[in-house]
CSV table of C-alpha atoms in Angstrom, one decimal:
chain,number,residue,atom,x,y,z
A,1,MET,CA,28.4,4.7,28.1
A,2,PHE,CA,30.8,7.6,27.6
A,3,LYS,CA,33.7,7.8,29.9
A,4,THR,CA,34.1,11.6,29.2
A,5,LEU,CA,30.7,13.4,30.0
A,6,LEU,CA,30.3,16.0,27.2
A,7,SER,CA,29.2,18.8,29.8
A,8,SER,CA,32.5,18.4,31.4
A,9,ILE,CA,34.2,19.0,28.1
A,10,VAL,CA,32.1,22.3,27.6
A,11,ALA,CA,33.0,23.4,30.9
A,12,LYS,CA,36.8,22.7,30.7
A,13,HIS,CA,37.5,24.0,27.0
A,14,PHE,CA,34.8,26.5,26.0
A,15,ARG,CA,36.1,30.0,26.0
A,16,LYS,CA,33.9,31.9,28.4
A,17,LYS,CA,34.9,35.4,27.5
A,18,LEU,CA,33.1,36.3,24.2
A,19,ASP,CA,33.7,39.5,22.1
A,20,ASN,CA,30.7,41.4,21.3
A,21,TRP,CA,28.6,38.5,23.0
A,22,THR,CA,28.8,36.4,19.9
A,23,ILE,CA,30.1,32.8,19.6
A,24,LYS,CA,33.0,32.6,17.2
A,25,GLU,CA,34.8,29.7,15.7
A,26,GLU,CA,37.9,30.1,18.0
A,27,ASP,CA,35.5,30.1,21.0
A,28,VAL,CA,34.2,26.6,20.3
A,29,SER,CA,37.1,24.9,18.2
A,30,GLU,CA,38.9,23.0,21.0
A,31,VAL,CA,35.3,21.9,22.6
A,32,LEU,CA,34.5,20.5,19.3
A,33,LYS,CA,37.6,18.9,18.9
A,34,GLN,CA,37.6,17.2,22.1
A,35,ILE,CA,34.0,16.2,21.6
A,36,ARG,CA,35.1,14.6,18.6
A,37,ILE,CA,37.5,12.6,20.3
A,38,ALA,CA,35.1,11.6,23.0
A,39,LEU,CA,32.5,10.3,20.4
A,40,LEU,CA,35.2,8.3,18.5
A,41,ASP,CA,36.4,6.7,21.8
A,42,ALA,CA,32.9,5.6,22.5
A,43,ASP,CA,32.7,4.1,19.1
A,44,VAL,CA,30.2,6.3,17.5
A,45,ASN,CA,30.2,6.0,13.7
A,46,LEU,CA,32.5,8.5,11.7
A,47,LEU,CA,29.6,9.7,9.4
A,48,VAL,CA,27.6,10.4,12.8
A,49,VAL,CA,30.4,12.1,14.5
A,50,LYS,CA,31.0,14.2,11.3
A,51,ASP,CA,27.3,15.2,10.9
A,52,PHE,CA,27.1,16.0,14.6
A,53,ILE,CA,30.0,18.2,14.8
A,54,LYS,CA,29.2,20.2,11.7
A,55,ASN,CA,25.5,20.9,13.0
A,56,ILE,CA,26.8,21.9,16.2
A,57,ARG,CA,29.3,24.3,14.4
A,58,ARG,CA,26.4,25.6,12.2
A,59,LYS,CA,24.2,26.5,15.1
A,60,ALA,CA,26.7,27.8,17.4
A,61,ILE,CA,29.0,30.1,15.5
A,62,GLY,CA,27.3,33.4,15.2
A,63,ARG,CA,25.0,32.8,17.9
A,64,VAL,CA,24.3,36.1,19.7
A,65,ILE,CA,24.3,35.8,23.4
A,66,ASN,CA,21.4,37.7,25.1
A,67,GLN,CA,21.7,39.5,28.3
A,68,GLY,CA,21.0,37.1,31.2
A,69,GLU,CA,21.9,34.0,29.2
A,70,ASP,CA,24.8,31.9,30.2
A,71,PRO,CA,27.2,31.0,27.1
A,72,GLU,CA,28.0,27.6,28.5
A,73,GLN,CA,24.5,26.8,29.0
A,74,VAL,CA,23.6,28.1,25.5
A,75,LEU,CA,26.3,25.6,23.8
A,76,ILE,CA,25.3,22.5,26.1
A,77,THR,CA,21.7,23.2,24.9
A,78,ILE,CA,22.8,23.3,21.4
A,79,ILE,CA,24.7,20.0,22.0
A,80,LYS,CA,21.7,18.2,23.5
A,81,ASP,CA,19.2,19.3,20.6
A,82,GLU,CA,21.9,17.7,18.2
A,83,LEU,CA,22.4,14.5,20.3
A,84,ILE,CA,18.6,14.1,20.5
A,85,ASN,CA,18.4,14.2,16.8
A,86,ILE,CA,21.1,11.7,16.3
A,87,LEU,CA,19.4,9.5,18.7
A,88,GLY,CA,15.9,9.6,17.1
A,89,LYS,CA,14.0,13.2,18.1
A,90,ASN,CA,11.0,11.7,19.5
A,91,THR,CA,10.2,8.6,21.6
A,92,SER,CA,8.9,5.9,19.5
A,93,LEU,CA,6.3,3.7,21.3
A,94,VAL,CA,5.1,0.2,20.4
A,95,ASP,CA,1.4,0.4,19.5
A,96,THR,CA,-0.4,-1.3,22.3
A,97,ASN,CA,-4.1,-0.6,21.3
A,98,ARG,CA,-4.2,-3.4,18.5
A,99,THR,CA,-6.7,-6.3,19.1
A,100,GLN,CA,-3.6,-8.5,18.8
A,101,LEU,CA,0.0,-7.2,18.7
A,102,ARG,CA,2.3,-9.4,16.7
A,103,ILE,CA,6.3,-8.9,17.4
A,104,MET,CA,9.0,-10.7,15.6
A,105,MET,CA,12.4,-10.7,17.3
A,106,VAL,CA,15.5,-11.0,15.1
A,107,GLY,CA,19.1,-10.7,15.8
A,108,LEU,CA,22.3,-12.4,16.0
A,109,GLN,CA,23.3,-15.4,18.6
A,110,GLY,CA,24.4,-13.8,21.7
A,111,SER,CA,22.6,-10.6,21.5
A,112,GLY,CA,20.3,-11.5,24.5
A,113,LYS,CA,17.3,-11.9,21.9
A,114,THR,CA,15.7,-14.8,24.0
A,115,THR,CA,15.9,-13.1,27.2
A,116,THR,CA,14.6,-9.9,25.8
A,117,ALA,CA,11.6,-11.7,24.3
A,118,ALA,CA,10.7,-12.6,28.0
A,119,LYS,CA,11.2,-9.1,29.1
A,120,LEU,CA,9.1,-7.8,26.3
A,121,ALA,CA,6.2,-10.2,27.3
A,122,ASN,CA,6.7,-9.3,31.1
A,123,TYR,CA,6.6,-5.5,29.9
A,124,PHE,CA,3.2,-6.0,28.0
A,125,LYS,CA,1.6,-8.1,30.9
A,126,ASN,CA,2.5,-6.1,33.9
A,127,LYS,CA,2.3,-2.4,31.9
A,128,PHE,CA,-1.0,-3.1,30.1
A,129,SER,CA,-2.7,-6.2,31.5
A,130,LYS,CA,-2.0,-8.0,28.3
A,131,LYS,CA,-1.8,-11.7,27.9
A,132,PRO,CA,1.2,-12.7,26.0
A,133,LEU,CA,2.3,-15.8,24.1
A,134,LEU,CA,5.9,-16.6,23.7
A,135,VAL,CA,6.7,-18.7,20.6
A,136,ALA,CA,10.0,-20.4,20.4
A,137,LEU,CA,11.5,-20.6,16.7
A,138,ASP,CA,15.2,-21.2,17.1
A,139,ILE,CA,15.0,-25.1,16.2
A,140,TYR,CA,18.8,-24.9,15.8
A,141,ARG,CA,19.7,-24.2,19.2
A,142,PRO,CA,17.8,-26.4,21.4
A,143,ALA,CA,18.9,-24.5,24.4
A,144,ALA,CA,17.2,-21.3,23.3
A,145,ILE,CA,13.8,-23.2,23.4
A,146,ASP,CA,14.5,-24.4,26.9
A,147,GLN,CA,15.7,-21.0,28.0
A,148,LEU,CA,12.4,-19.4,26.6
A,149,GLU,CA,10.3,-22.1,28.2
A,150,THR,CA,12.0,-21.3,31.5
A,151,LEU,CA,11.7,-17.7,31.4
A,152,ALA,CA,8.0,-18.0,30.5
A,153,LYS,CA,7.5,-20.0,33.4
A,154,GLU,CA,9.3,-17.4,35.6
A,155,ILE,CA,7.0,-14.5,34.5
A,156,GLN,CA,3.9,-16.8,34.2
A,157,VAL,CA,3.0,-16.3,30.5
A,158,ASP,CA,1.9,-19.0,27.9
A,159,PHE,CA,4.7,-20.5,26.0
A,160,TYR,CA,4.4,-22.3,22.3
A,161,HIS,CA,6.9,-24.6,20.7
A,162,LYS,CA,6.9,-27.8,18.3
A,163,GLY,CA,10.5,-28.8,18.6
A,164,ALA,CA,12.3,-29.0,15.3
A,165,GLN,CA,9.3,-28.5,13.3
A,166,ASN,CA,9.7,-26.0,10.3
A,167,PRO,CA,9.4,-22.5,12.0
A,168,ILE,CA,7.1,-21.3,9.4
A,169,THR,CA,4.6,-24.0,10.3
A,170,THR,CA,5.1,-23.4,13.9
A,171,THR,CA,4.2,-19.8,13.5
A,172,VAL,CA,1.0,-20.4,11.7
A,173,GLU,CA,0.0,-23.0,14.5
A,174,ALA,CA,0.9,-20.5,17.2
A,175,LEU,CA,-1.3,-18.0,15.6
A,176,GLU,CA,-4.3,-20.5,15.8
A,177,HIS,CA,-3.2,-21.4,19.3
A,178,ALA,CA,-3.3,-17.7,20.2
A,179,ALA,CA,-6.6,-17.2,18.8
A,180,THR,CA,-8.2,-20.1,20.5
A,181,ASN,CA,-6.6,-18.8,23.9
A,182,LYS,CA,-7.3,-15.3,23.4
A,183,GLU,CA,-3.8,-14.2,23.8
A,184,ASP,CA,-3.5,-10.7,22.6
A,185,VAL,CA,0.4,-10.4,22.1
A,186,VAL,CA,2.3,-12.9,20.1
A,187,ILE,CA,6.0,-12.7,20.4
A,188,LEU,CA,8.3,-14.9,18.3
A,189,ASP,CA,11.7,-15.6,19.2
A,190,THR,CA,13.2,-16.3,15.7
A,191,ALA,CA,16.7,-18.1,15.0
A,192,GLY,CA,19.9,-16.4,15.1
A,193,ARG,CA,23.2,-17.0,13.4
A,194,LEU,CA,26.8,-15.9,14.2
A,195,GLN,CA,26.6,-13.7,11.1
A,196,THR,CA,24.0,-13.0,8.5
A,197,ASN,CA,23.4,-15.2,5.4
A,198,THR,CA,20.9,-15.7,2.9
A,199,GLU,CA,19.6,-19.0,4.3
A,200,LEU,CA,18.6,-17.2,7.7
A,201,MET,CA,17.2,-14.2,5.8
A,202,ASP,CA,14.9,-16.4,3.6
A,203,GLU,CA,13.8,-18.1,6.7
A,204,LEU,CA,12.9,-15.1,8.5
A,205,ASN,CA,11.0,-13.6,5.2
A,206,GLY,CA,9.1,-16.9,5.2
A,207,ILE,CA,8.1,-16.2,8.8
A,208,ARG,CA,7.2,-12.6,8.0
A,209,ASN,CA,5.0,-13.2,5.3
A,210,ARG,CA,2.9,-15.8,7.3
A,211,PHE,CA,3.0,-13.8,10.5
A,212,HIS,CA,2.4,-10.2,9.3
A,213,PRO,CA,4.1,-8.7,12.2
A,214,ASP,CA,3.2,-5.2,13.7
A,215,GLU,CA,6.9,-4.7,15.0
A,216,ILE,CA,10.2,-6.5,13.7
A,217,LEU,CA,12.7,-5.7,16.4
A,218,LEU,CA,16.3,-6.0,15.9
A,219,VAL,CA,18.0,-6.9,19.2
A,220,VAL,CA,21.7,-5.5,19.4
A,221,ASP,CA,24.4,-5.8,22.1
A,222,ALA,CA,25.7,-2.5,23.4
A,223,MET,CA,29.1,-4.2,23.3
A,224,SER,CA,29.1,-4.7,19.7
A,225,GLY,CA,31.5,-2.9,17.5
A,226,GLN,CA,31.1,-1.0,14.3
A,227,ASP,CA,30.3,-4.4,12.5
A,228,ILE,CA,26.7,-4.1,13.6
A,229,ILE,CA,25.9,-1.2,11.7
A,230,ASN,CA,26.5,-3.8,8.5
A,231,VAL,CA,24.7,-6.2,10.4
A,232,ALA,CA,21.6,-4.0,10.9
A,233,ASN,CA,21.7,-2.8,7.4
A,234,GLU,CA,21.5,-6.4,6.2
A,235,PHE,CA,18.6,-7.1,8.5
A,236,ASN,CA,16.8,-4.0,7.5
A,237,LYS,CA,17.2,-4.5,3.8
A,238,TYR,CA,15.5,-7.9,4.0
A,239,LEU,CA,13.1,-7.4,6.7
A,240,ASN,CA,12.3,-3.5,7.0
A,241,LEU,CA,12.9,-3.1,10.5
A,242,THR,CA,10.5,-1.2,12.5
A,243,GLY,CA,12.8,-0.7,15.6
A,244,PHE,CA,15.9,-1.6,17.7
A,245,ILE,CA,16.3,-2.9,21.3
A,246,ILE,CA,19.7,-2.3,22.5
A,247,THR,CA,20.7,-4.9,25.5
A,248,LYS,CA,23.5,-4.4,28.2
A,249,LEU,CA,23.4,-0.7,28.2
A,250,ASP,CA,24.1,-0.5,31.7
A,251,SER,CA,27.6,-2.4,31.2
A,252,ASP,CA,30.8,-0.7,30.5
A,253,ALA,CA,30.1,-1.0,27.0
A,254,ARG,CA,30.9,2.1,24.9
A,255,ALA,CA,27.6,1.7,23.0
A,256,GLY,CA,28.5,4.2,20.4
A,257,ALA,CA,28.1,2.1,17.6
A,258,ALA,CA,24.5,0.9,18.8
A,259,LEU,CA,23.5,4.6,19.3
A,260,SER,CA,24.5,5.5,15.7
A,261,LEU,CA,22.0,2.9,14.2
A,262,THR,CA,18.9,5.5,14.1
A,263,HIS,CA,20.7,8.2,12.5
A,264,LEU,CA,22.4,5.9,9.8
A,265,LEU,CA,19.2,3.5,9.1
A,266,ASN,CA,16.4,5.9,10.0
A,267,VAL,CA,14.9,3.1,12.4
A,268,PRO,CA,14.1,3.9,15.9
A,269,ILE,CA,15.6,2.7,19.0
A,270,LYS,CA,12.4,1.5,20.9
A,271,PHE,CA,13.8,-0.1,24.1
A,272,THR,CA,17.0,-0.8,26.1
A,273,GLY,CA,17.7,-3.6,28.4
A,274,ILE,CA,19.7,-3.4,31.5
A,275,GLY,CA,20.8,-6.4,33.4
A,276,GLU,CA,19.4,-10.1,33.2
A,277,ARG,CA,16.3,-9.6,35.4
A,278,VAL,CA,12.9,-10.0,33.4
A,279,GLY,CA,11.8,-6.6,34.7
A,280,SER,CA,14.8,-4.6,33.3
A,281,LEU,CA,13.5,-3.2,30.0
A,282,ASP,CA,13.2,0.5,29.7
A,283,ILE,CA,11.5,2.7,26.8
A,284,PHE,CA,14.0,4.5,24.9
A,285,HIS,CA,13.8,8.3,25.4
A,286,PRO,CA,16.3,10.1,23.4
A,287,ASP,CA,15.9,13.3,25.3
A,288,ARG,CA,17.0,11.4,28.7
A,289,ILE,CA,19.7,9.6,27.0
A,290,ALA,CA,21.1,12.8,25.9
A,291,ASP,CA,21.0,14.1,29.4
A,292,ARG,CA,23.0,11.1,30.5
A,293,ILE,CA,25.6,11.5,27.9
A,294,LEU,CA,26.0,15.2,29.0
A,295,GLY,CA,26.2,14.1,32.5
A,296,LEU,CA,23.0,16.0,33.4
A,297,GLY,CA,21.3,12.9,34.8
A,298,ASP,CA,17.8,11.2,34.2
A,299,ILE,CA,16.0,11.6,37.6
A,300,VAL,CA,12.7,11.1,35.6
A,301,THR,CA,13.7,7.4,34.5
A,302,LEU,CA,15.1,6.7,37.9
A,303,ALA,CA,11.7,7.7,39.6
A,304,GLU,CA,9.6,5.9,37.3
A,305,LYS,CA,11.6,2.8,38.0
A,306,ALA,CA,11.4,3.2,41.7
A,307,THR,CA,7.6,3.5,41.2
A,308,GLU,CA,7.6,0.2,39.2
A,309,VAL,CA,10.0,-2.1,41.1
A,310,LEU,CA,10.2,-1.0,44.6
A,311,ASP,CA,8.0,-2.2,47.4
A,312,GLN,CA,6.7,1.1,48.6
A,313,ASP,CA,5.1,-0.1,51.9
A,314,LYS,CA,8.2,-2.0,52.9
A,315,ALA,CA,10.6,0.8,51.8
A,316,LYS,CA,8.5,3.2,53.9
A,317,LYS,CA,8.2,1.2,57.1
A,318,SER,CA,12.0,0.5,56.8
A,319,LEU,CA,13.0,4.1,56.2
A,320,GLY,CA,10.5,5.4,59.2
A,321,ARG,CA,12.4,3.1,61.2
A,322,MET,CA,15.8,4.5,60.3
A,323,LEU,CA,14.8,8.1,60.7
A,324,ALA,CA,13.5,7.2,64.2
A,325,GLY,CA,17.1,5.7,65.3
A,326,LYS,CA,15.7,2.2,65.2
A,327,MET,CA,17.8,0.8,62.1
A,328,ASP,CA,19.0,-2.6,62.7
A,329,LEU,CA,20.8,-4.8,60.1
A,330,GLU,CA,17.2,-6.1,58.8
A,331,ASP,CA,16.5,-2.6,57.8
A,332,LEU,CA,19.6,-2.1,56.1
A,333,LEU,CA,19.2,-5.3,54.3
A,334,VAL,CA,15.8,-4.3,53.1
A,335,GLN,CA,16.9,-1.0,51.8
A,336,MET,CA,20.1,-2.5,50.2
A,337,LYS,CA,17.8,-5.0,48.3
A,338,GLN,CA,15.3,-2.3,47.3
A,339,ILE,CA,18.3,-0.2,45.7
A,340,SER,CA,19.5,-3.4,43.8
A,341,LYS,CA,16.1,-3.8,42.1
A,342,LEU,CA,16.8,-0.3,40.4
A,343,GLY,CA,19.8,-1.9,38.7
A,344,SER,CA,23.5,-1.8,39.0
A,345,MET,CA,24.9,1.3,41.0
A,346,SER,CA,26.7,2.4,37.8
A,347,SER,CA,23.4,2.6,35.9
A,348,ILE,CA,22.0,4.5,39.1
A,349,ALA,CA,24.8,6.9,39.1
A,350,LYS,CA,24.3,7.7,35.3
A,351,MET,CA,20.8,8.9,36.0
A,352,LEU,CA,22.1,11.0,39.0
A,353,PRO,CA,22.9,14.6,38.2
A,354,ASN,CA,26.6,15.7,39.0
A,355,ALA,CA,27.5,11.8,38.4
A,356,PRO,CA,31.2,12.9,37.4
A,357,LYS,CA,31.7,13.1,41.3
A,358,LEU,CA,31.1,9.3,41.2
A,359,THR,CA,34.2,7.7,39.7
A,360,GLU,CA,34.2,4.3,38.2
A,361,ASP,CA,36.5,3.1,41.1
A,362,LYS,CA,34.3,4.4,43.7
A,363,ILE,CA,31.3,2.8,42.1
A,364,PHE,CA,33.0,-0.5,41.9
A,365,GLU,CA,34.2,-0.2,45.7
A,366,ALA,CA,30.9,0.4,46.7
A,367,GLU,CA,29.2,-2.4,44.7
A,368,GLN,CA,31.9,-4.6,46.2
A,369,LYS,CA,30.9,-3.5,49.8
A,370,MET,CA,27.2,-4.1,49.2
A,371,LYS,CA,27.8,-7.7,47.9
A,372,ILE,CA,30.1,-8.4,51.0
A,373,TRP,CA,27.4,-6.9,53.4
A,374,GLU,CA,24.6,-8.9,51.8
A,375,ILE,CA,26.7,-12.1,52.3
A,376,LEU,CA,27.4,-11.4,56.0
A,377,MET,CA,23.8,-10.3,56.6
A,378,THR,CA,22.2,-13.4,54.9
A,379,SER,CA,24.5,-15.4,57.1
A,380,MET,CA,22.9,-14.2,60.2
A,381,THR,CA,19.5,-15.1,62.0
A,382,VAL,CA,16.7,-12.6,61.9
A,383,LYS,CA,17.2,-12.2,65.7
A,384,GLU,CA,20.7,-11.2,65.1
A,385,ARG,CA,20.0,-8.7,62.4
A,386,ARG,CA,17.1,-7.2,64.5
A,387,ASN,CA,19.5,-7.1,67.6
A,388,PRO,CA,23.3,-6.6,66.4
A,389,THR,CA,24.2,-5.8,70.0
A,390,LEU,CA,24.0,-9.7,70.3
A,391,PHE,CA,27.6,-9.9,68.7
A,392,ARG,CA,29.1,-7.9,71.5
A,393,LYS,CA,27.6,-10.1,74.1
A,394,HIS,CA,28.2,-13.4,72.5
A,395,PRO,CA,31.4,-13.4,70.4
A,396,ASN,CA,30.7,-17.0,69.3
A,397,ARG,CA,28.2,-15.7,67.3
A,398,LYS,CA,30.5,-13.7,65.2
A,399,ILE,CA,32.8,-16.8,64.6
A,400,ARG,CA,29.7,-18.6,63.4
A,401,VAL,CA,28.7,-15.8,60.7
A,402,ILE,CA,32.2,-15.5,59.7
A,403,LYS,CA,32.6,-19.3,58.8
A,404,GLY,CA,29.1,-19.4,57.1
A,405,SER,CA,29.9,-16.4,55.0
A,406,GLY,CA,33.3,-17.2,54.3
A,407,ARG,CA,34.4,-13.5,54.8
A,408,LYS,CA,37.1,-12.3,57.1
A,409,PRO,CA,36.6,-11.2,60.9
A,410,ASP,CA,37.5,-7.6,59.5
A,411,ASP,CA,35.0,-7.6,57.0
A,412,LEU,CA,32.1,-8.1,59.7
A,413,ASN,CA,33.7,-5.9,62.3
A,414,LYS,CA,33.9,-2.8,59.6
A,415,MET,CA,30.2,-3.7,58.5
A,416,LEU,CA,29.0,-3.6,62.2
A,417,ALA,CA,31.2,-0.1,62.8
A,418,GLU,CA,29.7,1.5,59.6
A,419,TRP,CA,26.3,0.3,60.4
A,420,GLU,CA,26.5,2.1,63.9
A,421,LYS,CA,27.7,5.3,62.2
A,422,ALA,CA,24.9,5.1,59.7
A,423,ARG,CA,22.3,4.5,62.5
A,424,LYS,CA,23.4,7.5,64.3
A,425,LYS,CA,23.5,9.7,61.2
A,426,MET,CA,19.9,8.4,60.2
A,427,ALA,CA,18.6,9.4,63.7
A,428,GLU,CA,20.2,12.8,63.5
A,429,MET,CA,18.4,13.5,60.1
A,430,GLY,CA,15.3,12.2,61.8
A,431,ASN,CA,15.6,14.9,64.5
A,432,LEU,CA,16.0,17.6,62.3
A,433,ILE,CA,13.0,16.7,60.0
A,434,ARG,CA,10.9,16.6,63.4
A,435,ASN,CA,12.0,19.9,64.0
A,436,GLY,CA,11.2,21.4,60.8
A,437,ARG,CA,14.8,21.8,59.4
A,438,ASN,CA,16.5,20.8,56.4
A,439,PRO,CA,18.4,17.5,57.1
A,440,PHE,CA,20.6,18.1,54.0
A,441,GLY,CA,21.6,21.7,54.8
A,442,GLN,CA,25.0,20.2,56.3
A,443,PHE,CA,25.6,19.1,52.5
A,444,GLY,CA,24.8,22.5,51.2
A,445,MET,CA,21.6,21.6,49.6
């Protein structure tokens, strides 16, 4: 999201020695200058940056630091509060208590609207035991209808379409279908365009007037530049948007333009999408995103996601074997697959406190290593994964795995060597735990 985390800017540029324990202009001038540069580099809208800096300056200058307070933490708290204000102050939830929740998805082509519609259906089905109906209305892009049907089958929810029929007529018929089949969430995947135009808005208005949506959600690609602000303004002017969904927030996108939308249009961000998996949809919490931008991590979201997506029994059983010194490659593969369910390593790193220690190069290197290891391990038999010593006894097994995986002999040898080190390290940690000692003491924790 932000290449330079704001807390590191404060740590580097804030003048800690204050005269009379009062923050003055000269104490924060360089900090605010560097924050301004970081925000503009992240593509945050200029008007938003100006308001942000002005409000921090107003709250910080003249602030008296009480005995026992850390001036740096005081400034970070002020910055966090202003970030939360920019991002929307409070979490904006969709009302799931309605007898029939009606959601209209809108957006430009390529924003991820169709995939996000399926993610929403999956979210309501699994989180609230709803019975969603996905309705395909993009008659100008047949592939969108096929894509939505495929996704509906994947998540096992109902799907409705009428091919090239007028979308307004299809909307009316879809509502009748939903009433007959007692579907309590209806999600419309409307048509997009490469850019906004009167023809598109007229069609969307016609659908809205017959559908009477509870939510009109604009899907925004995090990689969009400043043009997305004008696009969002057009959609809002014609349709009165109730919220945004930002996709690809786990990518290397700067995302500043998308994160500027709420402050400029007074429309909340309701969800964020990360990755292509249908389960990768998160509620947007302004305070948690503020923590990530500052570099303070987001352990709460990470814990919630772990509870939702991880196979707890499988993870516990595998971890138990690892701490008992019995870790084999099958256990390693299980743990790797569990981690991948949480998202990319870069997105996980952003949720961890002190993430600046993990450079982009290190994260990329770790991701590549995990990919190579998974390829190698899935080229083995279960017997080989359960008993890796077979590779020492029967070198021909190595040759088969190398050929089957398309990797180099060095890749396999390095993986086996690192697995052996990890097995011993996990066994040591298990012994410390059994003896009532802190297994993380060696790391200063």
